Coordinates of C-alpha atoms in Angstrom, one line a residue:
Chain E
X9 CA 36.1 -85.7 307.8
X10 CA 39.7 -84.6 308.9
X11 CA 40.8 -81.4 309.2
X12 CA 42.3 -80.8 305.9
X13 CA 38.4 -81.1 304.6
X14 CA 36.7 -79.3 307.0
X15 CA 39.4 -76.7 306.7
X16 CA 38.4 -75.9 302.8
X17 CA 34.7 -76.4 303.7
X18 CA 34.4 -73.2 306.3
X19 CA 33.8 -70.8 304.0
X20 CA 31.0 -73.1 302.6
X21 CA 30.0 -73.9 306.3
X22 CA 29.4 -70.3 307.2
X23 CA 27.5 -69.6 304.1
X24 CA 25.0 -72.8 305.0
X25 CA 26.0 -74.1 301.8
X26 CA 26.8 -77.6 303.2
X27 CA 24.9 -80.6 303.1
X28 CA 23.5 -81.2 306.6
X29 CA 25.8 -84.4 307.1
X30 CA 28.9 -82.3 305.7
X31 CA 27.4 -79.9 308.1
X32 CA 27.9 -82.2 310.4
X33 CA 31.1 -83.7 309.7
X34 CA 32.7 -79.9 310.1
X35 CA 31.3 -78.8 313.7
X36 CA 32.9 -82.5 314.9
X37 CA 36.4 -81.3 313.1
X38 CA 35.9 -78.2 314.9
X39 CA 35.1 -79.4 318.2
X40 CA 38.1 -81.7 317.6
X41 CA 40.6 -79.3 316.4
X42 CA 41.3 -75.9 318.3
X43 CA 43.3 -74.5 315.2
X44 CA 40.7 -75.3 313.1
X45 CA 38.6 -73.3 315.5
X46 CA 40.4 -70.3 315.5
X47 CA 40.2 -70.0 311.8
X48 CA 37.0 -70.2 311.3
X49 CA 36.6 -67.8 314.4
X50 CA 39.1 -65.7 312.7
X51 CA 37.0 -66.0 308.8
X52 CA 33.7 -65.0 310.7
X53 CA 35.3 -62.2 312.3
X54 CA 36.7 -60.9 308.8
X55 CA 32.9 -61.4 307.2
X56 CA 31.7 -59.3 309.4
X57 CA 33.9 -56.3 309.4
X58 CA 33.6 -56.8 305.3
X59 CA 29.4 -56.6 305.8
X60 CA 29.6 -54.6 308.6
X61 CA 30.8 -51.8 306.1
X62 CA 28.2 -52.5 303.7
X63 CA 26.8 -50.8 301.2
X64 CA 27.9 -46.9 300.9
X65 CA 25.6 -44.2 299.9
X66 CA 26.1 -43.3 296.2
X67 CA 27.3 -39.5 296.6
X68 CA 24.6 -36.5 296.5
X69 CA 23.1 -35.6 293.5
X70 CA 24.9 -39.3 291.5
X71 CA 21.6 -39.5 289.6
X72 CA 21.4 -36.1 288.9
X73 CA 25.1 -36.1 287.5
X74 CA 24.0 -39.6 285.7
X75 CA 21.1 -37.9 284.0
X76 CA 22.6 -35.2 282.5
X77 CA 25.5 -37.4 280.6
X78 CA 22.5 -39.6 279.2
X79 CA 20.5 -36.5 279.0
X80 CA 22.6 -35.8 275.2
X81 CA 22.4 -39.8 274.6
X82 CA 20.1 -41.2 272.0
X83 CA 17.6 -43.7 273.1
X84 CA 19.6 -46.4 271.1
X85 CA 16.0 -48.6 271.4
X86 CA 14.5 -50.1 268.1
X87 CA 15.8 -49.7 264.9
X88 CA 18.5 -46.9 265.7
X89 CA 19.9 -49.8 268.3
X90 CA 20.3 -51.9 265.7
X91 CA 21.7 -49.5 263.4
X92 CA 24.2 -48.7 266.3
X93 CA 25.2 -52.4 266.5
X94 CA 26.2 -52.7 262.8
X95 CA 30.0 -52.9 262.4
X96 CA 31.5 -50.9 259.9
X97 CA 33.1 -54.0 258.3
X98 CA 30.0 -55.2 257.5
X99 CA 29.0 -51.9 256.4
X100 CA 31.9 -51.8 253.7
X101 CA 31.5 -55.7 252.8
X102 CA 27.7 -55.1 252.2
X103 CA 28.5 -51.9 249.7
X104 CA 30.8 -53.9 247.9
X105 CA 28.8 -56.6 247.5
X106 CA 26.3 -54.3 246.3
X107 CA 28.7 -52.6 243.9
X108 CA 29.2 -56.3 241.9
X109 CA 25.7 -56.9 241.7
X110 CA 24.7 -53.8 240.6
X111 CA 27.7 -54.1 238.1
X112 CA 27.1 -57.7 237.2
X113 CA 23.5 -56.7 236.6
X114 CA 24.4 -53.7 234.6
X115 CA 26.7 -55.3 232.4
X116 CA 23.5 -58.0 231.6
X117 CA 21.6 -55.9 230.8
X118 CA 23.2 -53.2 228.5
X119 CA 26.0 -55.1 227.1
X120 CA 28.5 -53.2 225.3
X121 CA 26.7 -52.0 222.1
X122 CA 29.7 -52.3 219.7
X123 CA 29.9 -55.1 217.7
X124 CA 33.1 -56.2 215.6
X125 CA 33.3 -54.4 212.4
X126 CA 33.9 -56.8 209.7
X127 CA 37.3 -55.4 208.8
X128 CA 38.3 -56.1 212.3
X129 CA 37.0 -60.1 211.6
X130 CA 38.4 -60.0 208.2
X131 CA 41.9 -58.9 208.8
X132 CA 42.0 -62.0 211.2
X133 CA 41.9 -60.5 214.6
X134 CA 39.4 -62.3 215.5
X135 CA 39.6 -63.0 219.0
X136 CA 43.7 -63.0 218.7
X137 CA 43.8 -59.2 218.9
X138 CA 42.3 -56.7 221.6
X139 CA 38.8 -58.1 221.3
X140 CA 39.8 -61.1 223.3
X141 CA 39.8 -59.5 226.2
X142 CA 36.5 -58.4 226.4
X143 CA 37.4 -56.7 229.6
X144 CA 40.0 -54.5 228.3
X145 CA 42.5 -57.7 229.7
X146 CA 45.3 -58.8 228.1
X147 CA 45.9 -62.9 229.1
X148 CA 49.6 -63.7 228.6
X149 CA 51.0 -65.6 225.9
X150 CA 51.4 -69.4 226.2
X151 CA 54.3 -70.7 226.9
X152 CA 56.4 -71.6 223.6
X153 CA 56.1 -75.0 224.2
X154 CA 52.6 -74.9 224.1
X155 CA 52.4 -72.3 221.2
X156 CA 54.9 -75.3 219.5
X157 CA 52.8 -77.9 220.0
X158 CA 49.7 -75.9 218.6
X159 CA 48.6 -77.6 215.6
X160 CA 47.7 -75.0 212.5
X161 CA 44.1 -74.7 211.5
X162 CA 42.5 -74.7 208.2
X163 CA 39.1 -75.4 208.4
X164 CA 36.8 -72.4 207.5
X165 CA 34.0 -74.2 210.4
X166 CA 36.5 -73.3 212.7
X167 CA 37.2 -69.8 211.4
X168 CA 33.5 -69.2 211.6
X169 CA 32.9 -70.7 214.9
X170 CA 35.8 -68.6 216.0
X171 CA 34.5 -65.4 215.1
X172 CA 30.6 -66.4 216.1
X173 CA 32.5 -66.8 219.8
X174 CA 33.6 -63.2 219.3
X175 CA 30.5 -61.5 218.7
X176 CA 29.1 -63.7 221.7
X177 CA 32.3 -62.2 223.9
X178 CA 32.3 -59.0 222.5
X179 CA 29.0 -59.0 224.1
X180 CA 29.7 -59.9 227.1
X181 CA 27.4 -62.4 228.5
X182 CA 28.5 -65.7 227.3
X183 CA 32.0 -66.2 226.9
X184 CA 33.4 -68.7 228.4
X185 CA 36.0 -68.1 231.1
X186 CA 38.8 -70.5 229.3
X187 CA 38.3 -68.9 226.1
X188 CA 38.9 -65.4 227.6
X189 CA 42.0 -66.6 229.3
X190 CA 43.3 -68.1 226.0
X191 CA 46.4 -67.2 225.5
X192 CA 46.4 -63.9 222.9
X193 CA 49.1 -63.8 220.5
X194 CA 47.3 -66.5 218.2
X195 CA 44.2 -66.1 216.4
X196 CA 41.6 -68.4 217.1
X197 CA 41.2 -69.9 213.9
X198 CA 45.1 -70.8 214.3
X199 CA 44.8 -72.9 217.7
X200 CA 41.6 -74.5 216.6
X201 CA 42.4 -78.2 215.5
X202 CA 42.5 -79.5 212.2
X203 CA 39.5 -82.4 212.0
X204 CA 41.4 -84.0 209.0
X205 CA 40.8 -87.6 207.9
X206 CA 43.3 -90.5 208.6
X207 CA 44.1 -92.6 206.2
X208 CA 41.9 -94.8 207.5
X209 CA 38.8 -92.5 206.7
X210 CA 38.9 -92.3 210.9
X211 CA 38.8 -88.3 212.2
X212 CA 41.9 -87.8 213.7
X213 CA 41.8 -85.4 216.5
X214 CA 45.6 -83.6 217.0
X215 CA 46.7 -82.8 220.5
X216 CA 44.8 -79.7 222.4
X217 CA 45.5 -77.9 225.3
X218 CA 42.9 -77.7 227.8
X219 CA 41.7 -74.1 227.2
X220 CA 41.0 -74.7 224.1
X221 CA 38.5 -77.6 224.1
X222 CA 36.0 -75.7 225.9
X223 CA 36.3 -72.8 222.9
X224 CA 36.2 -75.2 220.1
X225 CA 33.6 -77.7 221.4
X226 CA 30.3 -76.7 220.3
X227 CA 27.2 -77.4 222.1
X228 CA 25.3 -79.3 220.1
X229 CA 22.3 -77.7 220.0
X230 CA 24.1 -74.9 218.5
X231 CA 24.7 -76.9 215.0
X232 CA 21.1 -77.1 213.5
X233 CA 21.8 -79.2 210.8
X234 CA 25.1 -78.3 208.8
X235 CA 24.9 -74.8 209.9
X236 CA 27.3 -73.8 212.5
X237 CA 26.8 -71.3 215.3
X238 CA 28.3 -72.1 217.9
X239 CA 27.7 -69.7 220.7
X240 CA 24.0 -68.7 220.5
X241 CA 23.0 -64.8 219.4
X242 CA 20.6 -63.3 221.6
X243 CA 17.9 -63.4 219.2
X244 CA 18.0 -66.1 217.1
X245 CA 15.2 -67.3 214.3
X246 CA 14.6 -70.0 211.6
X247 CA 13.3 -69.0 208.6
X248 CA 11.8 -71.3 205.9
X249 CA 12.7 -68.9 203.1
X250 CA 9.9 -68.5 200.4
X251 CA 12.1 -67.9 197.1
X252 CA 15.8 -67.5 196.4
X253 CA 16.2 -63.9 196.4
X254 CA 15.8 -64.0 200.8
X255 CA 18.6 -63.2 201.7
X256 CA 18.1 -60.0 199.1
X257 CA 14.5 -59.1 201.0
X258 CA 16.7 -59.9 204.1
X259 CA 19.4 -57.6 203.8
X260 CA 16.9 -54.8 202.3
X261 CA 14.6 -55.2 205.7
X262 CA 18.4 -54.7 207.4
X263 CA 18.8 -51.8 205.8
X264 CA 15.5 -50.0 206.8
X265 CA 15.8 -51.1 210.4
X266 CA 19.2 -49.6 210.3
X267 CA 21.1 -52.8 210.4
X268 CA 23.4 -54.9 208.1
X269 CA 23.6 -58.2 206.6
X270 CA 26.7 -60.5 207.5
X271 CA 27.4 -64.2 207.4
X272 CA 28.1 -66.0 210.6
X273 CA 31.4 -64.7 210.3
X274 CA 30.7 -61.5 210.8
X275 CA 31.5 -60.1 207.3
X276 CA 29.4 -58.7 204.5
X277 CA 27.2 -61.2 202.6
X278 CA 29.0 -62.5 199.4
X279 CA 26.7 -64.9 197.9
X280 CA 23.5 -64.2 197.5
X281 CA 21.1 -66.5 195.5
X282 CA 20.0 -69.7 197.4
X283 CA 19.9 -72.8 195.6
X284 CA 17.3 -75.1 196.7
X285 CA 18.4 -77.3 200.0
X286 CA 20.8 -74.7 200.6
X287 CA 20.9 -73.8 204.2
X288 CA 22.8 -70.1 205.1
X289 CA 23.2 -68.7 208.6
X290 CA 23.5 -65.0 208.7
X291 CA 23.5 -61.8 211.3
X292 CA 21.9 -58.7 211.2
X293 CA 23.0 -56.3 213.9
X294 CA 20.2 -53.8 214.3
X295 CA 19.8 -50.9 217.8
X296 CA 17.8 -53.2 219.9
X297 CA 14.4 -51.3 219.6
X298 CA 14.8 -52.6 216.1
X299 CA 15.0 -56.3 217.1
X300 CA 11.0 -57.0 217.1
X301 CA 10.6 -55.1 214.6
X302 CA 12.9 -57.0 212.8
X303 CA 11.4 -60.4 214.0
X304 CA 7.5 -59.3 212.9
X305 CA 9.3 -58.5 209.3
X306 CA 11.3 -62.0 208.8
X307 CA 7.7 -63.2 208.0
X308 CA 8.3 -61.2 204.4
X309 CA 10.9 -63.5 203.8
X310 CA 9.5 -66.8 204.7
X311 CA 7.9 -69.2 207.5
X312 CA 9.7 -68.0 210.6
X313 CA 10.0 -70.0 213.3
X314 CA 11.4 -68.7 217.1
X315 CA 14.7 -69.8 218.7
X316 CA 15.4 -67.6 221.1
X317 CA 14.7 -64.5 222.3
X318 CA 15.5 -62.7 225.2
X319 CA 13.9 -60.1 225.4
X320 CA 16.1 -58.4 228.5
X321 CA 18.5 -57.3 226.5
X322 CA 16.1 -54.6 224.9
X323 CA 16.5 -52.4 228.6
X324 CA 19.1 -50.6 226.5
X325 CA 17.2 -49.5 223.5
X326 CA 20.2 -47.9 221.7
X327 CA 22.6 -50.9 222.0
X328 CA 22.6 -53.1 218.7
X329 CA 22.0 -56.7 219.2
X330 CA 22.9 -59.0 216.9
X331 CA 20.0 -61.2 215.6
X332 CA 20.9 -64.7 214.0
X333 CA 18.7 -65.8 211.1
X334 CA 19.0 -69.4 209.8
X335 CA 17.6 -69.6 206.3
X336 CA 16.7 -73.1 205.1
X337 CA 15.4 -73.0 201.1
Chain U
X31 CA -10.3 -55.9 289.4
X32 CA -7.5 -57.1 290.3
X33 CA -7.3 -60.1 288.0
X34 CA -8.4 -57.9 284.7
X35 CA -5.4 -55.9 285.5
X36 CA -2.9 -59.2 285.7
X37 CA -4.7 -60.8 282.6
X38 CA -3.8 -57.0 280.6
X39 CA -0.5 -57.4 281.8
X40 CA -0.6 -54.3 284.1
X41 CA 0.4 -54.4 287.7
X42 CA -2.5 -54.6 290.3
X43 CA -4.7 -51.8 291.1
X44 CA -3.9 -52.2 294.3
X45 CA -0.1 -52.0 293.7
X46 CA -0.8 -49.0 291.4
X47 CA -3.3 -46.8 294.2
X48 CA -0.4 -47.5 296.4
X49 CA 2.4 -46.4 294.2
X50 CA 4.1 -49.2 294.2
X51 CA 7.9 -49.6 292.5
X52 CA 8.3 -50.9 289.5
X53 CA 9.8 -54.6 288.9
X54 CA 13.3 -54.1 287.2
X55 CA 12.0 -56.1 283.8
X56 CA 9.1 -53.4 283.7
X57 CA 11.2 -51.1 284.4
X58 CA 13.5 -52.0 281.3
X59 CA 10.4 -52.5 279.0
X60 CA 9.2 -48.5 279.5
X61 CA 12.5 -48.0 278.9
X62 CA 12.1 -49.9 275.5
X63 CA 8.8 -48.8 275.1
X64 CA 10.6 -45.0 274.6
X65 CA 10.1 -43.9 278.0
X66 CA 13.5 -42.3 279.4
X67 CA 12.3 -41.7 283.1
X68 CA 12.3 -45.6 283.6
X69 CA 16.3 -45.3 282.9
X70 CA 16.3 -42.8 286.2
X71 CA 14.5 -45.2 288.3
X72 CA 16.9 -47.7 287.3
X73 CA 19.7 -45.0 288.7
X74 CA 18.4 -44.5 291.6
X75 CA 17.0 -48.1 292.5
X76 CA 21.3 -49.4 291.8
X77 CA 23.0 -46.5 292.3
X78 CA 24.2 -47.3 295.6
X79 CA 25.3 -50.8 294.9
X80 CA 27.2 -50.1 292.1
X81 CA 28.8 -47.1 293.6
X82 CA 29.3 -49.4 296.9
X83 CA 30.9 -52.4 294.2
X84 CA 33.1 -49.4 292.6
X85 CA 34.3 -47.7 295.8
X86 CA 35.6 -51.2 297.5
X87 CA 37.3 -52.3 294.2
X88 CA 38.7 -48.6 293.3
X89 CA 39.3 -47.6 296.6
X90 CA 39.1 -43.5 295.1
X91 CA 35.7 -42.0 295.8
X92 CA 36.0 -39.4 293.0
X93 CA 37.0 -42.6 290.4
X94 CA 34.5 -44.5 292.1
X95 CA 31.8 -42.6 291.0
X96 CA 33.1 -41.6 287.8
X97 CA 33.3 -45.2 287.1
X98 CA 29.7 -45.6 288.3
X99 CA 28.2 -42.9 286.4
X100 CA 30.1 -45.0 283.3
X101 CA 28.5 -47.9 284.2
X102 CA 25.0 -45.9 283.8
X103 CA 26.0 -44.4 280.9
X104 CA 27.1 -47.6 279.7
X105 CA 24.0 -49.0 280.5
X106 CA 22.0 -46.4 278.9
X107 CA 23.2 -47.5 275.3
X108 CA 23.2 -51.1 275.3
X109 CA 19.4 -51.4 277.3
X110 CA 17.7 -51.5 274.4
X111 CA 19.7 -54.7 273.3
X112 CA 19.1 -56.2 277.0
X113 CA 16.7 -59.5 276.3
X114 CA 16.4 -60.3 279.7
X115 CA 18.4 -63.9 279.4
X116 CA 19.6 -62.7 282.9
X117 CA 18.2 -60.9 285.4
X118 CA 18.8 -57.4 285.5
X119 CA 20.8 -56.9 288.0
X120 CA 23.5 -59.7 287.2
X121 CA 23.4 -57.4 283.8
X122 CA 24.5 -54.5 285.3
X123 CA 26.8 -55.8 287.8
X124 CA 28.6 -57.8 285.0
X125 CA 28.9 -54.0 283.3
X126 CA 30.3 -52.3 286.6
X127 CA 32.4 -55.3 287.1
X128 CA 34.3 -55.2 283.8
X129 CA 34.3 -51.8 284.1
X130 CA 36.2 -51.3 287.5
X131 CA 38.2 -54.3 286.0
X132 CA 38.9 -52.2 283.3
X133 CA 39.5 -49.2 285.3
X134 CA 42.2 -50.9 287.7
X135 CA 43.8 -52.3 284.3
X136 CA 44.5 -48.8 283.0
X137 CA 45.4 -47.4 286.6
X138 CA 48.0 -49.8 286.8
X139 CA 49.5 -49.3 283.2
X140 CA 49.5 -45.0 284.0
X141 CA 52.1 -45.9 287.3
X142 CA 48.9 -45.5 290.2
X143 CA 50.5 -48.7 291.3
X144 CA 48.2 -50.7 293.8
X145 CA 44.9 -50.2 294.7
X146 CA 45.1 -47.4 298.0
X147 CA 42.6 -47.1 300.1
X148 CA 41.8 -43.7 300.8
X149 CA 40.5 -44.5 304.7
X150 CA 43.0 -46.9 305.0
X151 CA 46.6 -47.1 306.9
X152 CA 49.0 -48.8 304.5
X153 CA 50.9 -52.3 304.7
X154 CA 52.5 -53.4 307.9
X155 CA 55.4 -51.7 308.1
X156 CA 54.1 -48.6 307.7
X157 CA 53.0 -46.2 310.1
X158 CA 49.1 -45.5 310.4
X159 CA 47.8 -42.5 309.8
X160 CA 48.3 -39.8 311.8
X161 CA 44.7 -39.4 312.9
X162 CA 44.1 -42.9 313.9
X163 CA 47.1 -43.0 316.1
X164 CA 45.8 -40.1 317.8
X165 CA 42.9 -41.6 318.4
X166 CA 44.3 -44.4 319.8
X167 CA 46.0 -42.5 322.2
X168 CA 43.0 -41.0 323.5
X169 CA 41.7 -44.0 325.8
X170 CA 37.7 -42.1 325.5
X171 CA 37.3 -42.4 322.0
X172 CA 34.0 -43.4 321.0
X173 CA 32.6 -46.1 319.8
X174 CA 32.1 -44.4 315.5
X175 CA 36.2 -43.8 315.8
X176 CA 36.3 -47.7 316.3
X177 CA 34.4 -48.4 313.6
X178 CA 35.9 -46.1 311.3
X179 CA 39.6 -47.9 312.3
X180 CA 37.5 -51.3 311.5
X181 CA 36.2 -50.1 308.1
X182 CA 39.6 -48.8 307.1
X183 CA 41.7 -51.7 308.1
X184 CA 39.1 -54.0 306.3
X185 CA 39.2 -51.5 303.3
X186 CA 42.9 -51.9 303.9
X187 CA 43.3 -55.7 303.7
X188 CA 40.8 -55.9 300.7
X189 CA 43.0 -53.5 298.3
X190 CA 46.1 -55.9 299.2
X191 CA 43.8 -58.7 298.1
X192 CA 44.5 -60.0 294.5
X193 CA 41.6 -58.6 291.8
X194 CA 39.7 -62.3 291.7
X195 CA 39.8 -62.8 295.3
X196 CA 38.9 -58.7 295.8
X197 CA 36.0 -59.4 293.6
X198 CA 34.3 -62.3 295.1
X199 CA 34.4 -61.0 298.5
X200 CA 32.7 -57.8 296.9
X201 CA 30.1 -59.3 294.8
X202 CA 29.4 -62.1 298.0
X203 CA 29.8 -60.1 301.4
X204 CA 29.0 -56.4 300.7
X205 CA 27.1 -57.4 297.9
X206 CA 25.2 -60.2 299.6
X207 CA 24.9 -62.0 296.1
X208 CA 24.3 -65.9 295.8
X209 CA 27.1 -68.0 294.5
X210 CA 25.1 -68.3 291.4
X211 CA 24.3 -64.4 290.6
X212 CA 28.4 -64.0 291.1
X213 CA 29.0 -66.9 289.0
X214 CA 26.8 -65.8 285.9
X215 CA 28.1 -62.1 286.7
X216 CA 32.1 -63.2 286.3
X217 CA 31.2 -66.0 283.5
X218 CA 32.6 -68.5 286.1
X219 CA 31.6 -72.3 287.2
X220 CA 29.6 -72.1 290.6
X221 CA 32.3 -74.2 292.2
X222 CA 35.4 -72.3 291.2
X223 CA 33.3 -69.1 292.7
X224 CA 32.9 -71.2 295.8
X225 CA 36.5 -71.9 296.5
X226 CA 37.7 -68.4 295.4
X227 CA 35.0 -67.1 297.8
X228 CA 36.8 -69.8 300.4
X229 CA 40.6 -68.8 299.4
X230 CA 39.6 -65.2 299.3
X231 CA 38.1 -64.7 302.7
X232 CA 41.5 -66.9 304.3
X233 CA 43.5 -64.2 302.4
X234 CA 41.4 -61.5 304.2
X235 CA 41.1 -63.0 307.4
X236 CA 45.1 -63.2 307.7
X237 CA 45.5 -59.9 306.5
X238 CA 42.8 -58.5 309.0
X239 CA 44.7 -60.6 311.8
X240 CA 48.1 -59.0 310.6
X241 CA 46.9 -55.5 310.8
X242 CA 45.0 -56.2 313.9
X243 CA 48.6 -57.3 315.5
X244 CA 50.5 -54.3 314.1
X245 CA 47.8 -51.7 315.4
X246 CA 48.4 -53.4 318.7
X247 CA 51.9 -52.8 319.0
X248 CA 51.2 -49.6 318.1

């Protein structure tokens, strides 16, 4: 080892920190070298005066003085240390977070209670006016190019789809996010496509913006047969009706549960008499501590058979739900 | 007897007839357990050493043990969270380490300049103390005046030193900690503690050789 190594290996050396050979190999380099002597003479030296002064004596009456600052300290052990080590960031993030879900959870389960007069359907605001935002939001208007290339609509299925979509929004749980950012300033039933025939005989389906295939596309286990609903009603029943005059016993059981009769479009019943293999789907908004009451009594009008019902929605009593019948004759 | 009291976790008679201390980790689980005296047994069991760590790094008595009694404090709140991953002592030193750290930081910022050793002459152009050299003039001083010039020219050197070479030699020579207690206690590899022990102690060594030669002419 020359000196250069045993030089940066005293401190090591006079700690015993060495390997015995490295050990070793420093005493020869210090034997050898007398500079290399008088350093580590030199580093001892400096040790010791540094030990030599050891420890000091903590002052008189230190623990004394210590104990009375901790003396008004809580014993942060436990729960309260854990509280102590919560950061108020997390604090804030965990209230919020609690403020959605007890909003989110709110808003399932007492839905807004109003449901779309008929006038409002039947003037033709049906989700092109203020009920479209079922937020109280306004989405912006489409660009003009778009609101160009927007075919017209005349097809009364998509009217009544439309305005089925609005009850459903108006309520709150199962509009569907492109349909609430739909642009606004057209009615539903005039961006919904037209499903005219081609020449050909073959459906012809025009050009449609994004946003508004999810609101047109039905699922299809929302069109029993040739009636259409799109967007399912939270109580929702099929009714093998016994006579023609049901949807006359229907609207009169309305009546007593303090509910009305409207088509799927949300507007007073027109035509009453059913022909037989006529098929009608129809809505009777009733205060939801109606709705089973309502359910026990379709049995006056015919076989009734259960769609769905969810039942959660009755946690607000006083809210009207809107209860689909479908009445096959 | 004896081993019923091991196997229920309790110390042995013996060691309880004879009143014997406390381990630190029982110490810090009847501190847990609710009991506050444990924390003054902790006091007066470190005190020293942590006043000792604070008053070579500070050089100020009076901030010396203010900082101390900080490090208590300190200690006081966060015991409960202590897991024992580390030893206890290597968990308090680390404390009263970054809290003289600290402490020098904010000295430094509010204009106190460089550490000054309250015992100690100042840098090598400067005269000593009045006192000393007084002393030194009186060829029958005794043998405590000599070491008090010792202490305060090696108090001296180490506030010239820089804070990770004043540390080490701390935390190794007054402290008499193993290169892996100061390693775990400055979150540093065992090696690089070794050769900052190694630079730090050249440093010193010069410094005390420096001083030595300027007392000399005096």
């Amino acid at each position: 080892m020359d000196t250069f190594f045993a030089r940066n290996r005293l401190s090591a050396y006079l700690d015993g920190d060495l390997s015995a050979a490295e050990a070793r190999e420093v005493e020869a380099a210090i034997a050898r070298d007398a500079g290399l002597r008088a350093e580590i003479e030199q580093m001892r030296a400096a040790i010791e005066l540094l030990r030599a002064e050891g420890l000091v004596s903590a002052p008189v009456g230190f623990a004394a003085r210590v104990r009375e600052r901790v003396d008004d300290e809580p014993m942060r052990v436990g729960w309260r240390l854990w509280v102590t080590q919560i950061r108020p960031e997390a604090v804030m993030l965990a209230a919020a977070a609690l403020l959605v879900v007890v909003y989110v959870g709110h808003r399932r389960e007492h839905p807004p209670a109003t449901i779309p007069s008929s006038e409002a359907v039947a003037t033709g605001g049906a989700l092109g006016g203020d009920e479209g935002g079922v937020d109280g939001n306004q989405s912006p208007a489409p660009p003009a190019e778009v609101q160009a290339a927007t075919p017209p609509v005349d097809t009364t299925e998509a009217v009544a789809s439309g305005s089925t979509r609005l009850n459903d929004g108006v309520l709150g749980n199962e509009m569907p996010r492109a349909q609430a950012e739909a642009p606004q300033s057209q009615s539903l039933a005039e961006r919904l496509p037209k499903r005219r025939a081609s020449a050909g005989g073959v459906p012809v389906e025009p050009w449609q913006p994004d946003w508004e295939k999810e609101a047109v596309e039905p699922a299809p286990e929302d069109m029993p047969g040739e009636i259409s609903f799109y967007a399912p009603a939270p109580f929702r029943y099929r009714v093998a009706a016994r006579d023609g005059r049901a949807l006359k016993t229907l609207a009169a059981i309305a009546a007593e549960l303090g509910g009305e009769l409207q088509d799927s479009r949300g507007r007073p019943v027109a035509a009453w008499s059913l022909e037989e293999g006529d098929s009608r789907s129809v809505r009777v908004a009733v205060p939801a501590y109606n709705a089973a009451a309502l359910a026990a009594r379709l049995r006056e009008v015919g076989e009734v058979e259960t769609i769905v019902q969810k039942d959660t929605l009755l946690a607000d009593p006083n809210a009207d739900v809107p209860v689909q019948v479908e009445l096959l004759y | 007897m004896d081993i019923l009291f091991a196997a229920l976790g309790f110390r042995s008679a013996a060691a309880l007839r004879l009143g014997a201390s406390s381990t630190d980790s029982e110490l810090v689980s009847r501190f847990v357990a609710g009991e506050r005296a444990a924390f003054d047994e902790i006091v007066v069991r470190y005190q020293s050493r942590i006043y000792s760590l604070c008053l070579r790094w500070l050089g100020d008595p009076e901030v010396a043990e203010e900082t101390a009694q900080d490090v208590f404090v300190a200690a006081f709140r966060a015991l409960g969270a202590f897991r024992g991953e580390s030893s206890f002592s290597t968990w308090i030193f680390r404390i009263a380490v970054n809290h003289c750290r600290n402490v020098r930081l904010h000295r430094n910022r509010r204009g106190y300049g460089r550490h000054e050793a309250i015992h100690a002459p100042r840098g090598d152009d400067e005269e000593l103390p009045a006192r000393q050299v007084a002393d030194e003039a009186d060829p029958g001083a005794d043998r405590g005046v000599h070491q008090r010039e010792a202490g305060s020219l090696v108090q001296a050197a180490l506030a010239e030193l820089e804070d990770e070479h004043r540390q080490v030699l701390i935390l190794r020579d007054v402290e008499d900690l193993a290169y892996e207690e100061i390693a775990e206690i400055l979150d540093l590899p065992r090696g690089t503690v070794k050769s900052r022990i190694h630079r730090a102690r050249v440093e010193l060594a010069n410094r005390l050789a420096r001083r030595v030669r300027a007392a000399d002419v005096l």
